[in-house]
């Protein structure tokens, strides 16, 4: 008996595996900084260590969630709608973003005015001769909503080339420089150009604009090894530190200071969209 107790006392205590808190990389923001308070909250709520992981794109984040490689994630709308049907992926909270910011979170399709293009139908009909630039694989306002809009015309346009600029601002710059014929991006940089340089903005034409888009929710892998309920409670009790830090890492959540409950009705209209060919 004594030997058994001594052996148990001498055995090292096994450290529980770290919970993986993740999102996707975006050049404009340091999202490791944005996620740090969230990771600390998860540690307090779970009593387990955490590690922050940044995936290359929203599409990569969705796949990592579906493979069980991320336990808790800040998503965008595109990553969420792709991952929400995967086993165990559960939305637990959404940043309460000011209405004015939500109203500005839209996607647009822009062309050069001298192209003669003035509508989605005209754009789709000439797609084979056009160079198309979007932001990132899985970008909501800079790829996915535009793909859905183009498909709504009844055709799946196959552009002469399709490339990713990396940021919304870079997609706009490609169009202004004449290196692309069509640019898919968030409305924000387009609004900014119109305000700052109306003459340059007048060389472009907006052929489509989306309705306002909801930001992606925080999601959790709902398994016995991941304390989603405890994290959910902690988020709703957050004094603002976590919400404010996250809000500074995404343009569509700017100004949020707290979390609210996930409302499925806001997200039901959105479906996963395959990329354009």
Coordinates of C-alpha atoms in Angstrom, one line a residue:
X1 CA 0.0 0.0 0.0
X2 CA 2.8 2.4 1.0
X3 CA 4.7 1.6 -2.2
X4 CA 1.6 2.3 -4.3
X5 CA 1.1 5.7 -2.6
X6 CA 4.7 6.6 -3.1
X7 CA 4.5 5.6 -6.8
X8 CA 1.4 7.7 -7.3
X9 CA 3.1 10.7 -5.5
X10 CA 6.2 10.4 -7.7
X11 CA 4.3 10.2 -11.0
X12 CA 4.2 13.5 -12.9
X13 CA 0.8 15.1 -13.2
X14 CA -0.3 15.1 -16.9
X15 CA -0.8 18.5 -18.3
X16 CA -4.2 18.8 -20.2
X17 CA -3.8 19.5 -23.9
X18 CA -4.0 23.2 -24.9
X19 CA -7.2 24.5 -26.3
X20 CA -6.6 25.9 -29.8
X21 CA -8.0 29.4 -30.3
X22 CA -7.9 30.5 -33.9
X23 CA -8.9 32.7 -36.8
X24 CA -7.4 33.7 -40.2
X25 CA -4.6 36.0 -41.1
X26 CA -5.2 39.4 -42.7
X27 CA -2.4 41.8 -43.5
X28 CA -4.2 44.9 -42.2
X29 CA -4.5 43.6 -38.6
X30 CA -2.4 41.8 -36.1
X31 CA -4.9 39.1 -35.2
X32 CA -2.6 37.4 -32.7
X33 CA -3.0 40.5 -30.6
X34 CA -6.7 40.7 -31.2
X35 CA -7.1 37.0 -30.0
X36 CA -4.9 37.3 -27.0
X37 CA -7.6 38.4 -24.5
X38 CA -10.0 35.8 -25.9
X39 CA -7.3 33.1 -25.3
X40 CA -6.8 34.4 -21.7
X41 CA -10.6 34.2 -21.1
X42 CA -10.7 30.7 -22.4
X43 CA -7.9 29.7 -20.1
X44 CA -9.8 31.2 -17.1
X45 CA -13.1 29.6 -18.0
X46 CA -11.6 26.1 -18.8
X47 CA -8.6 25.9 -16.4
X48 CA -6.5 24.7 -19.4
X49 CA -3.7 26.3 -21.4
X50 CA -4.5 27.8 -24.8
X51 CA -2.5 28.4 -28.0
X52 CA -3.4 30.9 -30.7
X53 CA -3.4 29.7 -34.3
X54 CA -3.7 31.8 -37.4
X55 CA -4.8 30.2 -40.6
X56 CA -3.9 31.6 -44.0
X57 CA -7.5 32.3 -45.2
X58 CA -11.1 32.1 -44.1
X59 CA -11.4 29.0 -46.3
X60 CA -8.5 27.4 -44.5
X61 CA -10.1 28.3 -41.1
X62 CA -13.3 26.6 -42.1
X63 CA -11.5 23.4 -43.1
X64 CA -9.5 23.4 -39.9
X65 CA -12.7 23.7 -37.8
X66 CA -14.2 20.8 -39.8
X67 CA -11.1 18.7 -39.2
X68 CA -11.2 19.3 -35.5
X69 CA -7.9 21.3 -35.6
X70 CA -9.3 24.4 -34.0
X71 CA -11.4 24.4 -30.8
X72 CA -12.6 28.0 -30.5
X73 CA -12.6 30.4 -33.5
X74 CA -13.5 33.9 -34.4
X75 CA -14.9 33.5 -37.9
X76 CA -16.0 35.7 -40.7
X77 CA -19.4 35.1 -42.4
X78 CA -17.8 33.1 -45.2
X79 CA -15.9 30.7 -42.9
X80 CA -18.9 30.3 -40.7
X81 CA -21.4 29.3 -43.4
X82 CA -18.9 26.8 -44.8
X83 CA -18.1 25.2 -41.4
X84 CA -21.5 25.4 -39.6
X85 CA -22.7 22.1 -41.1
X86 CA -19.6 20.2 -39.9
X87 CA -19.9 18.0 -36.9
X88 CA -19.6 19.7 -33.5
X89 CA -19.2 23.3 -34.8
X90 CA -21.4 25.4 -32.6
X91 CA -21.9 29.3 -32.7
X92 CA -21.8 30.6 -29.1
X93 CA -21.7 34.4 -29.3
X94 CA -21.6 37.4 -31.7
X95 CA -20.0 40.8 -31.2
X96 CA -22.7 43.4 -30.8
X97 CA -21.6 45.7 -33.6
X98 CA -23.1 49.3 -33.8
X99 CA -25.9 49.5 -36.4
X100 CA -24.1 52.1 -38.5
X101 CA -21.1 49.8 -38.9
X102 CA -23.3 46.9 -39.8
X103 CA -25.0 49.0 -42.5
X104 CA -21.6 49.7 -44.1
X105 CA -20.5 46.1 -44.2
X106 CA -21.4 45.2 -47.8
X107 CA -19.7 43.8 -50.8
X108 CA -19.5 45.6 -54.2
X109 CA -18.4 44.7 -57.8
X110 CA -16.5 47.5 -59.5
X111 CA -15.4 47.9 -63.1
X112 CA -13.6 50.6 -65.0
X113 CA -16.1 53.1 -66.5
X114 CA -14.4 52.9 -69.9
X115 CA -15.1 49.1 -70.1
X116 CA -18.7 49.9 -71.0
X117 CA -20.0 47.4 -68.5
X118 CA -23.0 48.6 -66.6
X119 CA -24.8 45.5 -65.1
X120 CA -24.2 42.0 -63.7
X121 CA -25.7 40.5 -66.9
X122 CA -23.3 42.4 -69.1
X123 CA -20.4 41.5 -66.9
X124 CA -21.4 37.8 -67.0
X125 CA -21.8 37.8 -70.8
X126 CA -18.3 39.1 -71.3
X127 CA -16.6 37.2 -68.5
X128 CA -14.4 35.1 -70.8
X129 CA -12.6 38.3 -71.9
X130 CA -12.3 39.8 -68.4
X131 CA -9.7 39.7 -65.7
X132 CA -11.3 39.2 -62.3
X133 CA -9.7 40.1 -58.9
X134 CA -11.1 39.2 -55.5
X135 CA -9.7 39.5 -52.0
X136 CA -9.1 36.1 -50.4
X137 CA -10.5 32.6 -50.7
X138 CA -13.5 32.6 -48.3
X139 CA -13.6 36.4 -48.0
X140 CA -17.3 37.3 -47.4
X141 CA -17.5 40.8 -48.8
X142 CA -14.6 40.4 -51.2
X143 CA -15.4 37.1 -52.9
X144 CA -18.4 35.0 -51.7
X145 CA -21.3 37.5 -52.0
X146 CA -20.1 38.6 -55.4
X147 CA -19.9 34.9 -56.6
X148 CA -23.5 34.4 -55.4
X149 CA -24.6 37.6 -57.2
X150 CA -23.0 36.5 -60.4
X151 CA -24.6 33.1 -60.2
X152 CA -27.9 34.7 -59.7
X153 CA -27.9 35.9 -63.3
X154 CA -28.3 32.2 -64.4
X155 CA -24.8 31.6 -65.5
X156 CA -21.5 30.7 -63.8
X157 CA -19.1 33.1 -65.4
X158 CA -15.6 31.8 -66.2
X159 CA -13.3 34.8 -66.3
X160 CA -10.2 34.9 -68.4
X161 CA -8.2 35.1 -65.2
X162 CA -9.1 35.1 -61.5
X163 CA -6.6 36.1 -58.8
X164 CA -6.5 37.1 -55.1
X165 CA -5.2 40.5 -54.2
X166 CA -4.8 39.8 -50.5
X167 CA -6.7 42.9 -49.2
X168 CA -9.7 44.9 -50.2
X169 CA -7.6 48.0 -50.7
X170 CA -5.2 45.9 -53.0
X171 CA -8.1 44.7 -55.1
X172 CA -9.2 48.3 -55.6
X173 CA -5.7 49.3 -56.5
X174 CA -5.5 46.6 -59.1
X175 CA -8.5 48.0 -60.8
X176 CA -7.3 51.6 -60.7
X177 CA -4.0 50.5 -62.1
X178 CA -5.6 48.7 -65.0
X179 CA -4.2 45.3 -64.0
X180 CA -7.7 43.9 -63.7
X181 CA -11.1 44.5 -65.3
X182 CA -13.4 43.6 -62.4
X183 CA -12.8 43.9 -58.7
X184 CA -14.8 42.3 -55.8
X185 CA -14.2 44.0 -52.5
X186 CA -15.9 45.4 -49.4
X187 CA -17.7 48.7 -49.8
X188 CA -15.5 50.5 -47.3
X189 CA -12.4 51.2 -49.5
X190 CA -14.7 52.2 -52.3
X191 CA -16.6 54.7 -50.1
X192 CA -13.2 56.1 -48.9
X193 CA -12.0 56.6 -52.5
X194 CA -15.2 58.5 -53.4
X195 CA -14.8 60.7 -50.3
X196 CA -11.0 61.3 -50.8
X197 CA -10.6 61.5 -54.5
X198 CA -13.9 61.9 -56.4
X199 CA -12.2 62.4 -59.7
X200 CA -10.4 59.1 -59.6
X201 CA -13.5 57.4 -58.2
X202 CA -15.4 58.7 -61.3
X203 CA -13.2 56.5 -63.5
X204 CA -14.9 53.4 -62.0
X205 CA -18.4 52.2 -62.0
X206 CA -20.3 50.1 -59.3
X207 CA -22.3 47.4 -61.0
X208 CA -23.5 45.7 -57.9
X209 CA -23.8 46.2 -54.1
X210 CA -24.9 43.7 -51.5
X211 CA -27.3 44.1 -48.7
X212 CA -25.7 44.5 -45.2
X213 CA -23.9 41.4 -44.0
X214 CA -23.7 40.1 -40.5
X215 CA -20.2 39.6 -38.9
X216 CA -19.1 36.0 -38.3
X217 CA -19.8 34.5 -34.8
X218 CA -17.5 33.0 -32.4
X219 CA -17.7 29.2 -32.7
X220 CA -16.7 26.4 -30.4
X221 CA -16.1 22.7 -31.1
X222 CA -18.9 21.1 -29.0
X223 CA -17.2 18.1 -27.5
X224 CA -16.7 16.8 -24.0
X225 CA -13.0 17.9 -24.2
X226 CA -14.0 21.5 -25.0
X227 CA -15.9 23.5 -22.4
X228 CA -18.2 25.5 -24.8
X229 CA -20.8 26.3 -22.2
X230 CA -18.3 27.8 -19.8
X231 CA -16.7 29.8 -22.5
X232 CA -20.1 31.0 -23.6
X233 CA -21.0 32.2 -20.1
X234 CA -17.7 33.9 -19.8
X235 CA -18.1 35.8 -23.1
X236 CA -21.5 37.1 -22.1
X237 CA -20.1 38.2 -18.7
X238 CA -17.1 39.8 -20.4
X239 CA -16.4 43.3 -19.0
X240 CA -15.5 44.5 -22.5
X241 CA -11.8 43.6 -22.8
X242 CA -12.3 40.7 -25.1
X243 CA -15.0 42.3 -27.2
X244 CA -13.0 45.5 -27.7
X245 CA -9.8 43.6 -28.6
X246 CA -11.7 41.5 -31.2
X247 CA -13.6 44.4 -32.6
X248 CA -10.2 46.1 -33.5
X249 CA -9.2 43.1 -35.6
X250 CA -12.1 43.2 -38.1
X251 CA -13.5 46.2 -39.9
X252 CA -17.0 44.8 -39.8
X253 CA -17.0 44.7 -36.0
X254 CA -15.5 48.1 -35.3
X255 CA -16.9 49.7 -32.2
X256 CA -18.3 46.6 -30.5
X257 CA -17.8 46.6 -26.7
X258 CA -19.8 43.5 -25.8
X259 CA -21.1 40.1 -27.0
X260 CA -24.7 39.1 -27.7
X261 CA -26.4 35.8 -28.3
X262 CA -26.2 34.1 -31.6
X263 CA -29.4 34.6 -33.6
X264 CA -29.8 31.9 -36.3
X265 CA -32.3 34.0 -38.2
X266 CA -29.6 36.5 -39.2
X267 CA -27.5 33.8 -40.8
X268 CA -30.1 31.4 -42.3
X269 CA -30.2 33.4 -45.6
X270 CA -26.5 32.8 -46.3
X271 CA -25.2 29.5 -47.8
X272 CA -21.7 28.3 -48.6
X273 CA -20.7 29.4 -52.1
X274 CA -18.1 27.5 -54.1
X275 CA -15.5 29.7 -55.7
X276 CA -15.9 30.9 -59.3
X277 CA -14.1 28.9 -61.9

